[in-house]
Short mmCIF file of C-alpha atoms and ligand atoms in Angstrom, two decimals:
data_model
loop_
_atom_site.label_atom_id
_atom_site.label_comp_id
_atom_site.label_asym_id
_atom_site.label_seq_id
_atom_site.Cartn_x
_atom_site.Cartn_y
_atom_site.Cartn_z
CA MET J 1 17.79 21.02 -12.89
CA THR J 2 15.79 24.45 -13.61
CA ASP J 3 12.19 25.03 -14.56
CA ARG J 4 12.50 26.24 -18.86
CA THR J 5 8.64 27.69 -18.67
CA GLY J 6 9.33 30.57 -16.46
CA ASP J 7 6.06 30.73 -15.14
CA PRO J 8 5.03 30.44 -11.14
CA PHE J 9 5.02 27.57 -9.30
CA ASP J 10 1.61 26.94 -7.09
CA ILE J 11 3.96 26.20 -4.30
CA LEU J 12 7.95 26.80 -3.59
CA ILE J 13 9.45 24.24 -1.30
CA ARG J 14 12.17 27.18 -0.20
CA GLY J 15 16.62 25.71 1.09
CA GLY J 16 15.24 22.06 1.90
CA THR J 17 17.24 19.20 1.85
CA VAL J 18 15.91 16.21 -0.46
CA ILE J 19 16.01 12.63 0.12
CA ASP J 20 14.17 11.68 -2.75
CA GLY J 21 13.65 7.85 -1.41
CA THR J 22 15.72 6.24 -4.25
CA GLY J 23 17.92 5.19 -1.49
CA GLN J 24 20.53 7.38 -2.53
CA PRO J 25 22.36 10.11 -0.58
CA ARG J 26 19.88 13.42 0.50
CA PHE J 27 21.01 16.81 -1.52
CA ASP J 28 19.83 20.74 -1.30
CA ALA J 29 17.61 21.70 -3.54
CA ASP J 30 14.46 23.45 -3.68
CA VAL J 31 11.60 21.83 -5.50
CA GLY J 32 8.94 24.05 -7.70
CA ILE J 33 5.14 21.90 -8.15
CA ARG J 34 3.13 23.11 -10.37
CA ASP J 35 -0.32 21.33 -11.82
CA GLY J 36 0.18 18.80 -9.70
CA LEU J 37 3.50 17.54 -10.73
CA ILE J 38 7.31 18.18 -9.64
CA ALA J 39 7.94 20.78 -12.20
CA ALA J 40 11.44 22.15 -11.26
CA ILE J 41 14.05 20.37 -9.00
CA GLY J 42 17.00 22.63 -7.59
CA ASP J 43 18.53 26.28 -7.31
CA LEU J 44 15.24 28.09 -7.61
CA THR J 45 16.21 31.73 -6.31
CA GLU J 46 14.72 33.46 -8.95
CA ALA J 47 11.70 31.76 -8.72
CA GLN J 48 8.13 33.04 -8.46
CA ALA J 49 5.32 30.99 -6.65
CA THR J 50 1.94 31.37 -5.37
CA VAL J 51 2.93 29.34 -1.41
CA THR J 52 6.78 29.00 -0.60
CA LEU J 53 7.45 26.95 2.21
CA GLU J 54 10.43 27.94 4.06
CA SER J 55 12.17 24.82 4.44
CA ARG J 56 15.83 25.81 5.60
CA GLY J 57 17.39 22.09 7.79
CA LYS J 58 14.23 20.11 7.22
CA ILE J 59 13.69 17.50 4.71
CA VAL J 60 12.26 17.00 1.19
CA ALA J 61 10.39 13.90 1.10
CA PRO J 62 7.93 11.83 -1.39
CA GLY J 63 5.03 11.26 0.54
CA PHE J 64 5.03 8.32 2.10
CA ILE J 65 3.09 4.84 0.88
CA ASP J 66 1.44 3.17 3.58
CA SER J 67 1.96 -0.34 1.44
CA HIS J 68 -0.68 -2.11 3.83
CA THR J 69 -3.69 -0.80 5.64
CA HIS J 70 -7.76 -1.54 5.61
CA ASP J 71 -8.38 2.03 5.24
CA ASP J 72 -11.21 0.79 1.83
CA HIS J 73 -14.14 2.14 4.57
CA ALA J 74 -11.90 5.18 6.33
CA LEU J 75 -11.30 6.55 2.44
CA LEU J 76 -14.78 7.29 2.57
CA SER J 77 -16.33 7.57 5.88
CA ASP J 78 -13.26 10.37 7.38
CA PRO J 79 -12.12 11.38 4.03
CA ASP J 80 -9.86 13.69 5.61
CA MET J 81 -7.93 10.98 6.33
CA THR J 82 -6.04 12.63 8.58
CA PHE J 83 -4.80 9.95 10.73
CA LYS J 84 -2.40 9.07 7.98
CA ILE J 85 -1.27 12.89 6.13
CA SER J 86 -0.35 13.79 9.69
CA GLN J 87 2.25 11.52 9.33
CA GLY J 88 2.76 12.61 5.78
CA VAL J 89 1.65 9.14 4.67
CA THR J 90 -0.41 10.78 0.58
CA THR J 91 -0.79 7.35 -0.97
CA VAL J 92 -3.18 3.98 0.74
CA VAL J 93 -2.89 0.36 -0.16
CA THR J 94 -5.78 -0.95 0.94
CA GLY J 95 -8.21 -4.60 0.05
CA ASN J 96 -5.51 -6.19 2.01
CA CYS J 97 -5.61 -9.37 4.30
CA GLY J 98 -8.21 -11.11 2.15
CA ILE J 99 -10.96 -8.43 3.38
CA SER J 100 -12.10 -5.24 0.61
CA LEU J 101 -14.41 -3.21 0.75
CA ALA J 102 -15.93 -4.82 -2.91
CA PRO J 103 -17.25 -6.78 -4.87
CA LEU J 104 -19.71 -7.33 -1.96
CA ARG J 105 -23.95 -7.73 -1.64
CA PRO J 106 -25.42 -5.15 1.03
CA ASP J 107 -28.02 -8.35 2.06
CA LEU J 108 -24.64 -11.16 2.84
CA PRO J 109 -23.22 -11.27 6.29
CA ARG J 110 -19.76 -9.77 6.78
CA PRO J 111 -18.48 -11.77 9.88
CA MET J 112 -14.71 -11.09 10.63
CA PRO J 113 -12.64 -9.61 9.94
CA GLN J 114 -14.18 -8.61 7.16
CA SER J 115 -16.70 -6.36 9.52
CA LEU J 116 -13.05 -4.82 10.71
CA LEU J 117 -13.27 -2.61 8.19
CA GLY J 118 -15.72 -0.69 9.81
CA ALA J 119 -18.31 -0.53 7.66
CA GLY J 120 -20.65 -2.05 10.45
CA ASP J 121 -22.88 -4.78 9.80
CA GLN J 122 -25.82 -2.22 9.40
CA SER J 123 -23.99 0.31 7.14
CA PRO J 124 -25.41 0.11 3.13
CA CYS J 125 -22.05 1.04 2.53
CA THR J 126 -21.38 -2.04 0.32
CA PHE J 127 -20.50 -2.37 -3.63
CA GLU J 128 -21.33 -5.14 -5.99
CA ARG J 129 -18.80 -4.60 -8.30
CA PHE J 130 -15.38 -3.48 -7.81
CA ALA J 131 -15.75 -0.53 -10.54
CA ASP J 132 -18.68 0.62 -7.89
CA TYR J 133 -16.05 1.82 -5.24
CA LEU J 134 -13.34 3.03 -7.69
CA GLU J 135 -15.90 5.35 -9.23
CA VAL J 136 -17.10 6.45 -6.21
CA LEU J 137 -13.21 7.19 -4.74
CA ARG J 138 -13.00 9.46 -8.70
CA ARG J 139 -16.26 11.19 -7.32
CA ALA J 140 -15.33 11.62 -4.28
CA PRO J 141 -12.21 11.43 -3.00
CA ALA J 142 -10.55 11.63 0.25
CA SER J 143 -7.35 12.99 0.88
CA VAL J 144 -5.20 10.34 0.00
CA ASN J 145 -4.78 8.75 -3.19
CA VAL J 146 -5.69 4.77 -3.09
CA ALA J 147 -4.47 1.92 -4.57
CA ALA J 148 -6.58 -0.98 -3.77
CA MET J 149 -6.59 -4.68 -3.69
CA VAL J 150 -9.37 -7.09 -3.72
CA GLY J 151 -9.41 -9.71 -1.29
CA HIS J 152 -10.22 -13.52 -1.47
CA THR J 153 -12.26 -14.09 1.89
CA THR J 154 -14.58 -10.87 0.59
CA LEU J 155 -14.86 -13.05 -2.77
CA ARG J 156 -15.87 -15.99 -0.81
CA LEU J 157 -18.50 -14.06 1.53
CA MET J 158 -19.88 -13.53 -2.00
CA THR J 159 -19.65 -16.84 -4.01
CA MET J 160 -20.36 -19.31 -1.20
CA ASP J 161 -22.85 -20.50 0.83
CA SER J 162 -20.38 -22.27 3.85
CA LEU J 163 -16.53 -20.85 4.32
CA ASP J 164 -15.84 -23.68 5.85
CA ARG J 165 -14.26 -25.65 2.97
CA PRO J 166 -12.54 -25.78 -0.61
CA ALA J 167 -14.90 -23.68 -2.99
CA ARG J 168 -16.55 -26.43 -5.42
CA PRO J 169 -15.53 -25.50 -9.04
CA GLU J 170 -18.13 -23.32 -9.80
CA GLU J 171 -17.12 -20.95 -6.76
CA VAL J 172 -13.80 -20.97 -7.97
CA ALA J 173 -14.88 -20.22 -11.30
CA ALA J 174 -17.73 -17.14 -10.10
CA MET J 175 -14.56 -15.73 -7.50
CA ARG J 176 -11.76 -15.59 -10.81
CA GLY J 177 -14.93 -13.64 -12.71
CA LEU J 178 -15.17 -11.10 -9.80
CA VAL J 179 -11.07 -11.41 -10.04
CA VAL J 180 -10.95 -10.38 -13.15
CA GLU J 181 -13.86 -7.40 -13.21
CA ALA J 182 -11.40 -6.00 -9.97
CA LEU J 183 -8.80 -6.44 -12.61
CA GLU J 184 -10.03 -4.06 -15.35
CA ALA J 185 -11.59 -1.53 -12.50
CA GLY J 186 -8.26 -0.96 -12.28
CA ALA J 187 -7.42 -3.12 -8.58
CA ILE J 188 -3.45 -3.23 -7.93
CA GLY J 189 -3.83 -6.81 -6.86
CA VAL J 190 -5.87 -9.77 -5.00
CA SER J 191 -4.91 -9.99 -1.11
CA THR J 192 -5.92 -13.54 1.01
CA GLY J 193 -6.09 -13.82 4.84
CA THR J 194 -5.99 -18.17 4.88
CA TYR J 195 -4.84 -16.92 8.82
CA TYR J 196 -8.56 -16.91 9.07
CA PRO J 197 -11.61 -18.52 9.76
CA PRO J 198 -13.64 -17.41 6.62
CA ALA J 199 -9.97 -18.63 4.16
CA ALA J 200 -8.93 -21.20 6.51
CA MET J 201 -9.80 -23.96 4.72
CA ALA J 202 -9.63 -22.85 1.29
CA PRO J 203 -6.39 -24.59 -0.19
CA THR J 204 -3.46 -23.99 -1.62
CA GLU J 205 -4.90 -24.50 -4.85
CA GLU J 206 -8.19 -22.78 -4.13
CA VAL J 207 -5.79 -19.80 -4.09
CA ILE J 208 -3.83 -20.71 -7.64
CA GLU J 209 -6.95 -20.56 -9.34
CA VAL J 210 -8.89 -17.69 -8.06
CA CYS J 211 -5.61 -15.51 -8.53
CA ARG J 212 -5.30 -17.13 -11.60
CA PRO J 213 -6.59 -13.87 -14.22
CA ILE J 214 -3.41 -11.58 -12.26
CA ALA J 215 -0.95 -13.99 -13.22
CA GLY J 216 1.47 -11.18 -16.51
CA THR J 217 -0.52 -8.29 -15.78
CA GLY J 218 1.32 -6.98 -13.48
CA ALA J 219 -0.98 -6.79 -9.81
CA VAL J 220 0.29 -8.76 -7.16
CA TYR J 221 -0.68 -10.88 -4.93
CA ALA J 222 -0.30 -10.21 -1.49
CA THR J 223 -1.23 -12.54 1.73
CA HIS J 224 -1.78 -12.24 5.39
CA MET J 225 -0.33 -16.29 5.14
CA ARG J 226 -2.29 -19.67 6.88
CA ASP J 227 0.38 -19.14 9.50
CA GLU J 228 3.20 -16.61 11.08
CA ALA J 229 4.03 -19.53 14.75
CA GLU J 230 5.06 -22.36 14.49
CA GLY J 231 4.10 -22.82 10.75
CA CYS J 232 5.71 -20.25 9.08
CA VAL J 233 7.84 -21.67 7.65
CA ASP J 234 5.03 -23.04 5.42
CA SER J 235 3.36 -20.38 5.07
CA LEU J 236 6.79 -18.60 3.54
CA ASN J 237 6.70 -21.73 1.15
CA GLU J 238 3.18 -22.09 0.40
CA SER J 239 3.34 -17.65 -1.00
CA PHE J 240 6.38 -19.15 -3.14
CA GLU J 241 4.63 -21.97 -4.78
CA ILE J 242 2.09 -19.29 -5.19
CA GLY J 243 3.00 -16.53 -6.82
CA ARG J 244 5.68 -19.01 -9.21
CA ALA J 245 2.20 -20.15 -10.04
CA LEU J 246 0.40 -17.07 -10.58
CA ASN J 247 4.08 -15.49 -12.25
CA ALA J 248 3.43 -12.52 -9.84
CA THR J 249 5.41 -10.34 -7.16
CA VAL J 250 4.03 -12.07 -3.83
CA VAL J 251 3.57 -9.59 -1.06
CA ILE J 252 4.46 -10.64 2.02
CA SER J 253 2.09 -8.77 4.27
CA HIS J 254 3.41 -7.56 7.88
CA HIS J 255 5.98 -10.43 7.94
CA LYS J 256 6.50 -11.74 11.74
CA LEU J 257 6.83 -14.03 14.38
CA ILE J 258 4.19 -14.66 16.82
CA GLY J 259 4.75 -16.59 20.19
CA GLU J 260 7.63 -16.89 22.56
CA ALA J 261 8.08 -20.69 20.92
CA ASN J 262 9.24 -18.59 17.48
CA PHE J 263 10.86 -16.09 18.70
CA GLY J 264 14.42 -15.45 16.90
CA LYS J 265 13.44 -17.11 14.04
CA SER J 266 13.06 -14.03 11.96
CA ALA J 267 17.14 -15.40 11.45
CA VAL J 268 15.08 -18.52 9.61
CA THR J 269 12.55 -17.07 7.43
CA LEU J 270 14.80 -13.29 6.34
CA PRO J 271 17.60 -15.67 4.51
CA LEU J 272 14.60 -17.38 3.68
CA ILE J 273 12.73 -14.84 1.89
CA GLY J 274 16.17 -13.57 0.78
CA ALA J 275 16.64 -17.42 -1.10
CA ALA J 276 13.43 -17.37 -3.37
CA MET J 277 13.49 -13.52 -3.93
CA LYS J 278 16.58 -14.21 -5.93
CA CYS J 279 13.82 -17.05 -8.68
CA GLN J 280 10.75 -14.29 -7.97
CA CYS J 281 9.86 -11.05 -7.33
CA LEU J 282 8.51 -11.30 -4.10
CA ALA J 283 7.74 -8.53 -1.02
CA LEU J 284 7.59 -7.43 2.33
CA ASP J 285 6.19 -5.32 4.31
CA CYS J 286 6.13 -4.63 8.82
CA TYR J 287 4.88 -2.43 11.46
CA PRO J 288 7.11 -0.73 13.43
CA TYR J 289 5.60 -2.32 16.73
CA ALA J 290 6.07 -5.59 19.22
CA ALA J 291 2.06 -5.79 19.07
CA SER J 292 -0.48 -6.91 16.69
CA SER J 293 -3.55 -6.09 15.97
CA THR J 294 -7.07 -7.84 14.17
CA MET J 295 -10.24 -9.08 15.25
CA LEU J 296 -10.58 -10.67 19.32
CA HIS J 297 -10.16 -14.30 18.64
CA THR J 298 -12.17 -17.35 20.37
CA ASP J 299 -9.54 -20.07 19.90
CA GLU J 300 -7.21 -20.39 22.95
CA VAL J 301 -3.84 -20.47 21.54
CA ARG J 302 -4.57 -17.06 19.92
CA LEU J 303 -6.05 -16.03 23.14
CA ARG J 304 -2.25 -16.26 24.96
CA GLY J 305 -0.85 -13.62 26.59
CA ARG J 306 -1.28 -10.22 27.29
CA VAL J 307 -4.92 -9.19 25.49
CA LEU J 308 -6.23 -5.34 25.36
CA ILE J 309 -9.85 -4.95 23.51
CA ALA J 310 -8.42 -2.75 21.51
CA GLU J 311 -12.57 -2.00 20.20
CA CYS J 312 -16.19 -3.19 20.84
CA GLU J 313 -19.03 -2.25 19.85
CA GLN J 314 -21.43 -3.91 22.48
CA HIS J 315 -19.30 -2.86 25.57
CA PRO J 316 -17.64 -0.51 24.88
CA GLU J 317 -16.78 0.27 28.40
CA TYR J 318 -14.30 -2.15 28.07
CA VAL J 319 -12.88 -0.78 25.26
CA GLY J 320 -7.98 -0.26 25.90
CA ARG J 321 -9.17 -2.11 29.23
CA GLU J 322 -6.84 -6.03 29.46
CA LEU J 323 -9.18 -8.82 28.93
CA ALA J 324 -7.78 -10.61 31.04
CA ASP J 325 -9.46 -8.37 33.63
CA ILE J 326 -12.49 -8.96 32.38
CA ALA J 327 -12.95 -12.35 32.06
CA GLU J 328 -11.84 -12.04 36.39
CA GLU J 329 -14.59 -9.52 37.05
CA TRP J 330 -16.96 -11.83 35.20
CA LYS J 331 -15.69 -14.47 36.81
CA VAL J 332 -15.36 -16.91 33.77
CA SER J 333 -12.72 -17.76 30.90
CA ARG J 334 -10.38 -15.85 28.81
CA LEU J 335 -12.15 -17.47 26.34
CA GLU J 336 -15.66 -16.91 27.38
CA ALA J 337 -14.68 -13.27 27.48
CA ALA J 338 -13.71 -13.02 24.88
CA ARG J 339 -16.75 -15.04 22.96
CA ARG J 340 -19.44 -12.39 24.93
CA LEU J 341 -17.46 -9.39 23.92
CA GLN J 342 -18.17 -9.81 19.87
CA PRO J 343 -16.98 -8.85 17.18
CA ALA J 344 -14.24 -7.03 18.67
CA SER J 345 -10.71 -6.24 17.33
CA ALA J 346 -8.11 -6.49 20.14
CA ILE J 347 -3.89 -5.85 20.31
CA TYR J 348 -1.77 -8.47 21.68
CA PHE J 349 1.55 -8.19 22.90
CA ILE J 350 2.70 -11.43 20.85
CA MET J 351 6.27 -9.96 19.38
CA ASP J 352 9.74 -10.15 20.02
CA GLU J 353 11.21 -7.04 19.61
CA GLY J 354 14.53 -8.05 17.88
CA ASP J 355 12.70 -9.75 15.55
CA VAL J 356 11.11 -6.71 14.90
CA ARG J 357 13.86 -4.79 14.47
CA ASN J 358 15.77 -7.55 12.56
CA ILE J 359 13.23 -7.32 9.54
CA LEU J 360 12.55 -4.00 10.00
CA ALA J 361 15.53 -3.63 9.25
CA PHE J 362 15.84 -5.97 6.30
CA GLU J 363 17.26 -4.93 2.66
CA HIS J 364 13.49 -5.17 1.19
CA THR J 365 10.86 -4.23 3.90
CA MET J 366 8.49 -1.74 2.91
CA VAL J 367 7.07 -0.02 6.03
CA GLY J 368 2.82 -0.43 6.47
CA SER J 369 0.72 0.51 8.97
CA ASP J 370 -2.00 -2.23 8.90
CA GLY J 371 -3.60 0.54 11.15
CA LEU J 372 -7.77 -0.31 12.02
CA PRO J 373 -9.04 2.87 11.69
CA GLY J 374 -12.62 3.59 14.05
CA GLY J 375 -12.63 3.56 17.74
CA THR J 376 -10.98 5.33 21.05
CA LYS J 377 -8.71 2.97 21.43
CA PRO J 378 -7.13 1.61 18.32
CA HIS J 379 -3.65 -0.31 17.85
CA PRO J 380 -0.76 2.82 18.16
CA ARG J 381 0.12 1.97 14.46
CA LEU J 382 -2.54 4.00 13.12
CA TRP J 383 -1.48 6.81 13.88
CA GLY J 384 2.22 6.64 14.84
CA THR J 385 4.15 3.93 11.92
CA PHE J 386 5.62 6.24 9.51
CA PRO J 387 7.29 8.87 12.55
CA ARG J 388 7.63 6.55 14.71
CA VAL J 389 10.13 4.74 11.54
CA LEU J 390 11.91 7.99 10.93
CA GLY J 391 12.52 8.97 14.93
CA HIS J 392 12.85 6.17 16.52
CA TYR J 393 13.93 3.29 14.67
CA SER J 394 16.36 4.89 11.73
CA ARG J 395 16.91 8.62 14.02
CA ASP J 396 17.66 6.85 17.66
CA LEU J 397 18.32 3.41 17.66
CA GLY J 398 19.92 4.34 14.37
CA LEU J 399 18.52 1.09 12.99
CA PHE J 400 19.76 2.68 9.34
CA SER J 401 20.23 5.19 7.64
CA LEU J 402 17.48 7.78 6.88
CA GLU J 403 17.75 7.57 3.39
CA THR J 404 17.63 4.32 4.22
CA ALA J 405 13.56 4.73 6.33
CA VAL J 406 12.58 6.96 3.25
CA TRP J 407 13.21 4.71 0.79
CA LYS J 408 11.24 1.59 2.69
CA MET J 409 7.98 4.44 2.66
CA SER J 410 8.27 5.47 -0.88
CA GLY J 411 10.48 4.26 -4.30
CA LEU J 412 10.42 0.93 -2.88
CA THR J 413 6.32 0.78 -2.09
CA ALA J 414 5.65 1.97 -5.28
CA LYS J 415 8.26 -0.19 -6.97
CA ASN J 416 6.64 -3.00 -5.91
CA PHE J 417 2.97 -2.24 -6.41
CA GLY J 418 4.11 -0.94 -10.37
CA LEU J 419 2.30 2.63 -9.07
CA ALA J 420 3.70 4.82 -11.69
CA ASN J 421 5.40 8.66 -11.34
CA ARG J 422 5.17 8.16 -7.67
CA GLY J 423 7.16 7.37 -4.44
CA THR J 424 10.60 9.74 -5.62
CA ILE J 425 11.49 13.17 -5.94
CA ALA J 426 11.55 13.66 -9.95
CA THR J 427 10.38 16.18 -12.35
CA GLY J 428 7.32 15.15 -13.92
CA HIS J 429 6.56 13.13 -11.21
CA HIS J 430 2.91 13.55 -8.89
CA ALA J 431 3.51 15.44 -6.61
CA ASP J 432 3.65 13.57 -3.22
CA VAL J 433 5.59 15.40 -0.42
CA VAL J 434 6.55 15.82 3.12
CA VAL J 435 8.07 18.07 4.59
CA PHE J 436 9.32 16.91 8.24
CA ASP J 437 12.17 17.57 10.71
CA ALA J 438 14.75 15.00 11.07
CA ALA J 439 16.10 16.25 14.81
CA THR J 440 12.64 16.10 16.57
CA VAL J 441 9.91 13.49 13.92
CA ILE J 442 8.52 11.53 16.27
CA ASP J 443 5.39 9.16 17.41
CA LYS J 444 3.15 10.78 19.82
CA ALA J 445 0.46 7.33 19.43
CA THR J 446 1.00 5.21 22.46
CA TYR J 447 -1.45 2.02 23.66
CA ASP J 448 -2.62 4.55 26.25
CA THR J 449 -3.16 7.63 23.83
CA PRO J 450 -3.38 5.87 20.39
CA THR J 451 -4.62 8.91 18.64
CA GLU J 452 -2.14 11.32 19.05
CA PRO J 453 -0.31 12.72 16.12
CA ALA J 454 2.91 12.74 15.71
CA GLU J 455 5.67 15.84 15.45
CA GLY J 456 7.41 16.92 12.77
CA ILE J 457 5.22 16.60 10.11
CA GLU J 458 5.57 20.21 8.94
CA ALA J 459 4.15 20.18 5.52
CA VAL J 460 2.09 17.25 3.67
CA ILE J 461 1.42 18.26 -0.16
CA VAL J 462 -1.60 15.58 -2.68
CA ASN J 463 -1.05 15.92 -6.39
CA GLY J 464 0.10 19.78 -5.43
CA ALA J 465 -1.75 20.43 -3.04
CA LEU J 466 -1.37 21.39 0.37
CA THR J 467 -3.23 19.65 3.14
CA TRP J 468 -1.63 19.67 6.24
CA HIS J 469 0.49 22.44 7.19
CA GLN J 470 2.47 22.99 10.51
CA GLY J 471 -0.26 20.87 12.33
CA ILE J 472 -3.90 22.05 10.61
CA HIS J 473 -5.61 19.83 7.96
CA SER J 474 -5.97 22.55 5.00
CA GLY J 475 -9.89 20.10 3.50
CA ALA J 476 -7.78 19.27 0.82
CA ARG J 477 -9.07 15.82 -0.41
CA TYR J 478 -6.70 15.77 -3.85
CA GLY J 479 -6.36 11.78 -3.67
CA GLN J 480 -6.29 9.99 -6.36
CA VAL J 481 -7.03 6.10 -7.52
CA ILE J 482 -4.64 4.89 -8.41
CA THR J 483 -4.82 1.46 -10.80
CA ARG J 484 -1.80 0.07 -12.03
CA VAL J 485 0.93 0.28 -14.10
CA GLY J 486 0.83 -1.12 -18.35
CA ARG J 487 -2.91 -1.58 -17.48
CA SER J 488 -4.55 -1.64 -21.02
ZN1 ZN E 501 -3.13 -9.64 8.06
CU1 CU E 502 -3.56 -6.51 7.79
#
């Protein structure tokens, strides 16, 4: 298709091969961008443009959508978002695992995992209303778009005086009111993290009643499930039940199977998810690593295996070291060492690579980084997830085609979260575009050098603004706040 107006384009991506994010085979085409939108796709040899990106031999794809992030605070404190832009990510979904930056009062304590968001206990950065958070993001945009969810754990902090019990009816009602406020402000869903202590005592019924307002709105229910180990099947069933009660899409966050006793069980969970999908709307995401990362736990079972300290405010000198070594040095148990290092986050080597590949390759799985911004030794997924799927899992291991890889990080994700006019290369869509070299794209972040930018990401365009080009951030901050399709 050519452009009828004949006006020059703001950006012309010339000579590239388009993988459009629908999963369909690639095709050669020029892409013209004007006024923040994809204006034309096709043979644009004659067209004029302010900026032309010669892209012969390169792939032109929709900007990647990170389906699972904890970038809520980073969007404000580190608005260039280089750790995402450098991977080709143009949109982040925030508010996962039950934790969001809003709504929260500044005087309230922020126990783990709430403090994982990086807005430390002393930070003035809290928002009493969800609308205030989105308003700040609109006034001072980051370099990537944001689609934000509200977290059930955060709502518990906001409404309950003690977290080690189910919410009382009046507390449930108060949380439900905050969900209504968040949805009206533009939240795209609610997340839970019943795996974590502050929400572990919330029964299924509490979750359903708090999330009730999302029914029929198109907002999603995303969950870091209660149990990803022995009880994984029960937790999947609980999540399905909640989704049915709410008549909402369930997003199973970072699907994985924890602990040696559960290795191989993706052979059970994936067919279970596939079967449930026949009766209800389900989605799932996965990061391409066999190690997880989250708060440093203080219970024996969750400290089993190899544990690396990722971030630690009290003892920065122990960041990057093994918990076992620290315990030995202090002549205490690992549990005691973990207690003394609080608050901290850690990396846990607790998954089977075979499960990771199975889950990633599963037809319906989206790519999501679950990256935790901040600190000097974060899990490498923060800087490496998307190029690693493209280069390592698709190209080098042949786990799936490049078209499938791109779809898992763009079109599929936009569809699951209801992000209108994003996630595919189509005329009239927002011009979120990445140009990359399929032959060289690869993650460079490792557990030792976790903040090394990926290679092979040539150019990243966000809402028509060239934001990353040949390894350099342009300083452009054109990210938008994305709200739900069909929101009244
Ligand atoms: Zn999580
Ligand atoms: Cu998460």
